[in-house]
Coordinates of C-alpha atoms in Angstrom, one line a residue:
M1 CA 27.6 15.0 -34.2
L2 CA 30.3 13.5 -32.0
Y3 CA 30.0 16.6 -29.7
S4 CA 26.2 16.2 -29.4
K5 CA 26.6 12.5 -28.4
F6 CA 29.3 13.4 -25.9
L7 CA 26.9 16.2 -24.4
L8 CA 24.2 13.7 -24.1
V9 CA 26.3 11.3 -22.3
I10 CA 27.4 14.0 -19.8
I11 CA 23.9 15.1 -19.3
G12 CA 22.8 11.5 -18.7
L13 CA 25.6 11.1 -16.1
L14 CA 24.8 14.3 -14.5
F15 CA 21.1 13.2 -14.2
H16 CA 21.9 10.1 -12.7
Y17 CA 24.2 11.7 -10.2
L18 CA 21.4 14.2 -9.4
V19 CA 18.7 11.4 -8.8
F20 CA 21.1 9.3 -6.6
S21 CA 23.8 11.1 -4.8
A22 CA 25.0 7.8 -3.4
Q23 CA 24.6 4.1 -3.6
V24 CA 24.8 2.1 -0.5
D25 CA 24.9 -1.6 0.0
I26 CA 23.8 -3.2 3.2
D27 CA 24.4 -6.8 4.0
C28 CA 22.2 -7.5 7.0
D29 CA 24.0 -10.9 7.5
H30 CA 27.4 -9.0 8.1
L31 CA 26.7 -5.6 9.7
P32 CA 29.6 -3.5 10.9
Q33 CA 27.5 -1.4 13.2
P34 CA 23.8 -1.1 14.2
L35 CA 21.5 -1.0 11.2
Q36 CA 19.7 2.1 12.3
Q37 CA 23.0 3.9 12.6
I38 CA 23.9 3.0 9.0
I39 CA 20.6 4.2 7.9
D40 CA 21.0 7.6 9.7
D41 CA 24.3 8.2 8.1
I42 CA 22.9 7.7 4.5
P43 CA 22.5 11.1 2.6
E44 CA 19.3 12.0 0.9
D45 CA 18.8 11.1 -2.7
S46 CA 20.5 7.8 -2.2
M47 CA 19.9 4.2 -3.3
I48 CA 20.0 1.5 -0.6
K49 CA 20.6 -2.1 -1.7
F50 CA 19.7 -4.6 1.0
Y51 CA 21.2 -8.1 1.1
G52 CA 20.6 -11.0 3.5
T53 CA 18.2 -11.1 6.5
C54 CA 17.6 -8.1 8.7
H55 CA 16.6 -8.6 12.2
E56 CA 16.5 -4.9 13.4
P57 CA 13.6 -2.6 12.5
I58 CA 14.5 0.8 10.8
K59 CA 13.2 4.2 10.8
I60 CA 13.5 6.4 7.7
K61 CA 13.4 10.2 8.4
K62 CA 15.2 11.7 5.4
D63 CA 13.6 12.4 2.1
R64 CA 14.1 10.8 -1.3
L65 CA 15.6 7.4 -0.5
S66 CA 15.2 4.3 -2.7
I67 CA 15.3 0.9 -1.1
L68 CA 16.0 -2.1 -3.2
G69 CA 16.0 -5.7 -2.0
M70 CA 18.5 -7.9 -3.6
F71 CA 18.5 -11.7 -3.9
G72 CA 15.5 -12.3 -1.5
A73 CA 16.6 -9.7 1.0
K74 CA 14.1 -9.7 4.0
F75 CA 13.2 -8.4 7.4
V76 CA 12.5 -11.0 10.0
L77 CA 11.3 -9.4 13.1
S78 CA 10.1 -10.2 16.6
Q79 CA 6.5 -9.3 17.2
N80 CA 7.7 -7.0 20.1
N81 CA 9.1 -4.7 17.3
Y82 CA 6.8 -1.7 16.6
C83 CA 7.2 -2.2 12.8
G84 CA 9.7 -3.3 10.1
I85 CA 10.0 0.1 8.5
A86 CA 8.7 3.3 9.9
I87 CA 8.7 6.2 7.5
S88 CA 8.2 10.0 8.1
G89 CA 10.4 11.0 5.2
R90 CA 9.0 12.0 1.8
Q91 CA 9.4 10.4 -1.6
I92 CA 10.6 7.0 -0.1
E93 CA 10.7 4.0 -2.6
I94 CA 10.7 0.4 -1.6
N95 CA 10.9 -2.5 -4.1
R96 CA 11.4 -6.2 -3.7
I97 CA 11.5 -6.4 0.1
T98 CA 10.0 -9.1 2.3
I99 CA 8.9 -8.2 5.8
F100 CA 7.9 -11.0 8.1
G101 CA 6.6 -10.5 11.6
G102 CA 6.7 -7.3 13.7
E103 CA 3.7 -5.4 15.3
S104 CA 3.1 -3.9 11.8
G105 CA 5.0 -4.3 8.5
I106 CA 5.4 -0.7 7.4
V107 CA 4.1 2.6 9.0
V108 CA 4.1 5.8 7.1
Y109 CA 3.3 8.8 9.5
R110 CA 3.8 12.5 9.9
S111 CA 3.2 13.5 6.4
G112 CA 5.5 11.0 5.1
S113 CA 5.1 9.5 1.5
L114 CA 5.9 6.1 0.2
N115 CA 5.9 4.1 -3.1
I116 CA 6.0 0.4 -2.4
S117 CA 6.0 -2.3 -5.2
D118 CA 6.9 -6.0 -5.7
S119 CA 7.2 -6.7 -2.1
R120 CA 5.7 -8.9 0.5
I121 CA 4.4 -8.2 4.1
L122 CA 3.7 -11.5 6.0
N123 CA 2.3 -12.3 9.3
P124 CA 2.6 -9.0 11.2
N125 CA 1.1 -9.0 14.7
S126 CA -1.3 -6.2 13.8
I127 CA -1.3 -4.3 10.5
G128 CA 0.5 -4.8 7.2
V129 CA 0.7 -1.3 5.9
E130 CA -0.4 1.7 8.0
V131 CA -0.7 5.2 6.5
T132 CA -1.6 7.9 9.1
G133 CA -1.3 11.5 10.1
S134 CA -1.8 13.2 6.7
S135 CA 0.6 10.8 4.9
Y136 CA 0.4 9.2 1.4
A137 CA 1.3 5.7 0.1
R138 CA 1.1 4.1 -3.3
I139 CA 1.0 0.4 -2.8
T140 CA 1.3 -1.8 -6.0
Q141 CA 2.0 -5.4 -6.9
T142 CA 2.5 -6.4 -3.3
E143 CA 1.3 -9.2 -1.2
I144 CA -0.1 -8.4 2.2
I145 CA -0.9 -11.8 3.9
N146 CA -2.0 -13.0 7.3
S147 CA -1.9 -9.8 9.4
H148 CA -3.4 -10.6 12.7
R149 CA -5.6 -7.5 12.4
N150 CA -6.0 -5.6 9.1
G151 CA -4.1 -5.6 5.8
I152 CA -3.9 -2.0 4.9
V153 CA -5.1 1.0 7.2
V154 CA -5.3 4.5 5.8
R155 CA -6.4 6.9 8.5
L156 CA -6.2 10.5 10.0
S157 CA -6.6 12.5 6.8
S158 CA -4.3 10.4 4.7
S159 CA -4.6 9.0 1.2
A160 CA -3.5 6.0 -0.7
D161 CA -3.5 4.4 -4.4
I162 CA -3.9 0.7 -3.8
H163 CA -3.3 -1.0 -7.1
A164 CA -2.8 -4.7 -8.3
N165 CA -2.0 -6.1 -4.9
T166 CA -2.9 -9.5 -3.3
I167 CA -4.5 -8.9 0.2
N168 CA -5.7 -12.0 1.7
R169 CA -6.1 -14.2 4.8
N170 CA -6.0 -11.2 7.3
K171 CA -7.7 -11.8 10.6
G172 CA -9.7 -8.6 10.3
Y173 CA -10.5 -6.4 7.2
A174 CA -8.3 -6.4 4.1
I175 CA -8.4 -2.5 3.6
V176 CA -9.6 0.1 6.2
I177 CA -10.1 3.7 5.1
D178 CA -10.8 5.9 8.1
N179 CA -11.4 9.6 7.6
S180 CA -9.1 9.5 4.6
S181 CA -9.4 8.7 0.8
A182 CA -8.2 6.0 -1.6
D183 CA -8.2 4.8 -5.1
I184 CA -8.7 1.1 -5.1
D185 CA -8.3 -1.0 -8.3
G186 CA -7.0 -4.2 -9.8
N187 CA -6.6 -6.0 -6.3
I188 CA -7.4 -9.6 -5.3
I189 CA -9.1 -9.2 -2.0
S190 CA -9.8 -12.6 -0.5
E191 CA -10.4 -14.8 2.4
N192 CA -10.2 -12.2 5.0
N193 CA -12.1 -12.7 8.3
R194 CA -14.3 -9.6 8.1
Y195 CA -15.1 -7.4 4.9
G196 CA -12.7 -6.9 2.0
I197 CA -13.1 -3.0 2.4
Y198 CA -14.2 -1.0 5.4
L199 CA -14.7 2.7 5.3
R200 CA -16.0 5.1 7.8
D201 CA -15.9 8.7 9.1
C202 CA -16.4 10.7 6.1
S203 CA -14.0 8.7 4.0
K204 CA -14.0 8.3 0.1
I205 CA -12.9 5.7 -2.2
R206 CA -12.9 5.2 -5.9
L207 CA -13.2 1.6 -7.3
G208 CA -11.5 1.4 -10.7
G209 CA -12.0 3.9 -13.5
D210 CA -9.2 6.4 -14.1
N211 CA -6.9 4.9 -11.6
A212 CA -3.8 3.0 -12.5
S213 CA -5.2 0.2 -14.4
G214 CA -8.9 1.2 -14.7
E215 CA -9.7 -2.4 -13.5
G216 CA -12.1 -3.4 -10.8
N217 CA -11.2 -5.4 -7.8
I218 CA -11.9 -9.2 -7.3
F219 CA -13.5 -10.1 -4.0
Y220 CA -13.9 -13.7 -2.8
G221 CA -14.1 -15.6 0.4
N222 CA -14.2 -12.7 2.7
L223 CA -16.3 -14.0 5.6
I224 CA -18.7 -11.2 6.2
G225 CA -19.0 -9.4 2.8
G226 CA -17.3 -7.2 0.2
I227 CA -17.4 -3.7 1.3
R228 CA -18.8 -2.0 4.5
C229 CA -19.6 1.7 4.5
E230 CA -20.3 3.9 7.6
S231 CA -20.5 7.4 8.8
N232 CA -21.2 9.8 5.9
S233 CA -18.6 8.1 3.7
T234 CA -18.8 7.7 -0.2
I235 CA -18.0 4.9 -2.6
E236 CA -17.5 5.9 -6.2
I237 CA -17.6 2.9 -8.7
R238 CA -15.7 3.5 -11.9
A239 CA -15.3 -0.1 -13.1
D240 CA -16.8 -3.5 -12.6
Q241 CA -16.3 -5.1 -9.2
K242 CA -16.3 -9.0 -9.2
F243 CA -17.8 -10.7 -6.1
D244 CA -18.3 -14.4 -5.4
T245 CA -21.5 -14.0 -3.6
D246 CA -24.7 -12.0 -3.5
K247 CA -24.4 -11.3 0.2
N248 CA -23.2 -7.9 1.6
N249 CA -21.4 -6.8 -1.4
Y250 CA -22.2 -3.3 -0.7
D251 CA -23.2 -3.0 2.9
L252 CA -24.3 0.6 3.4
S253 CA -25.4 2.5 6.6
D254 CA -25.3 5.8 8.3
S255 CA -26.0 8.1 5.4
C256 CA -23.4 6.5 3.0
V257 CA -23.4 7.4 -0.6
L258 CA -22.8 4.9 -3.4
R259 CA -22.2 6.5 -6.9
N260 CA -22.3 4.2 -9.9
T261 CA -20.5 6.0 -12.8
I262 CA -20.2 3.2 -15.3
N263 CA -22.9 1.9 -17.9
D264 CA -22.2 -1.8 -17.8
P265 CA -23.8 -4.2 -15.1
I266 CA -21.8 -4.8 -12.0
E267 CA -20.4 -8.4 -12.1
N268 CA -21.3 -9.2 -8.6
Y269 CA -24.0 -11.9 -9.1
G270 CA -26.5 -10.0 -6.9
V271 CA -26.6 -6.2 -7.2
S272 CA -27.7 -4.6 -10.5
N273 CA -27.3 -1.0 -11.7
R274 CA -30.8 -0.3 -10.9
D275 CA -30.3 -1.8 -7.3
L276 CA -27.3 0.4 -6.8
A277 CA -29.1 3.4 -7.9
S278 CA -31.9 2.9 -5.5
L279 CA -29.4 2.1 -2.7
S280 CA -27.6 5.3 -3.4
A281 CA -30.9 7.3 -3.5
D282 CA -32.0 5.6 -0.1
H283 CA -28.8 6.5 1.6

């Protein structure tokens, strides 16, 4: 029995070592060298703990890095900076980080992949999170607020899981899906200056259902309407969506397809299942 417990401890330590080959603490208030140089020297499979306030953007090109913000760690950037964090590496994780300013908050590109949670992206000059160039992002429990254009953009054959976020007060759309796909559920999408979700160019979205929470999204206060669909795109409804108005909840054009796969009425105060079925047939 004692040998078995010892063996389990050794296996646990070995597993921890294999998952994170190093832990690196970065205090942005007391940097010994440029921040990007520190990032470039960190080996893959490492955990990076950020402290303080960072004023330099970073690029992450390596795979399997985990970034954790400690005690309110944040990036405060000039709007001349392209973005706060640019990611082309794969299996990157970001937790508890605030990014304020920059042209964009986070850009995932060149087949990169990101899992971001419990973070805040505030006041970027253009886009909160951009996923582009056959990349993937899972965005959960994150606030994306007051982007000067759009909150989240997924484009150029990319994909995303967008779950349980607050996306509000963006000057354009909350979410744009362009020639890409996304599962979108459990979000609060509110007070954006255009539609809550905009999809175009043969894109596909699933709303709720067998996604992370199975919940629908809550739309309110979006200036033009809930969801705009263009250019042979598809909306698949798998859970109730809640709207605060009966105007432009599902604004379809250009051969869009709307598939309703649930039996209960949609809680949108304006469009019934029968109406949705006829809209889908007409388009």
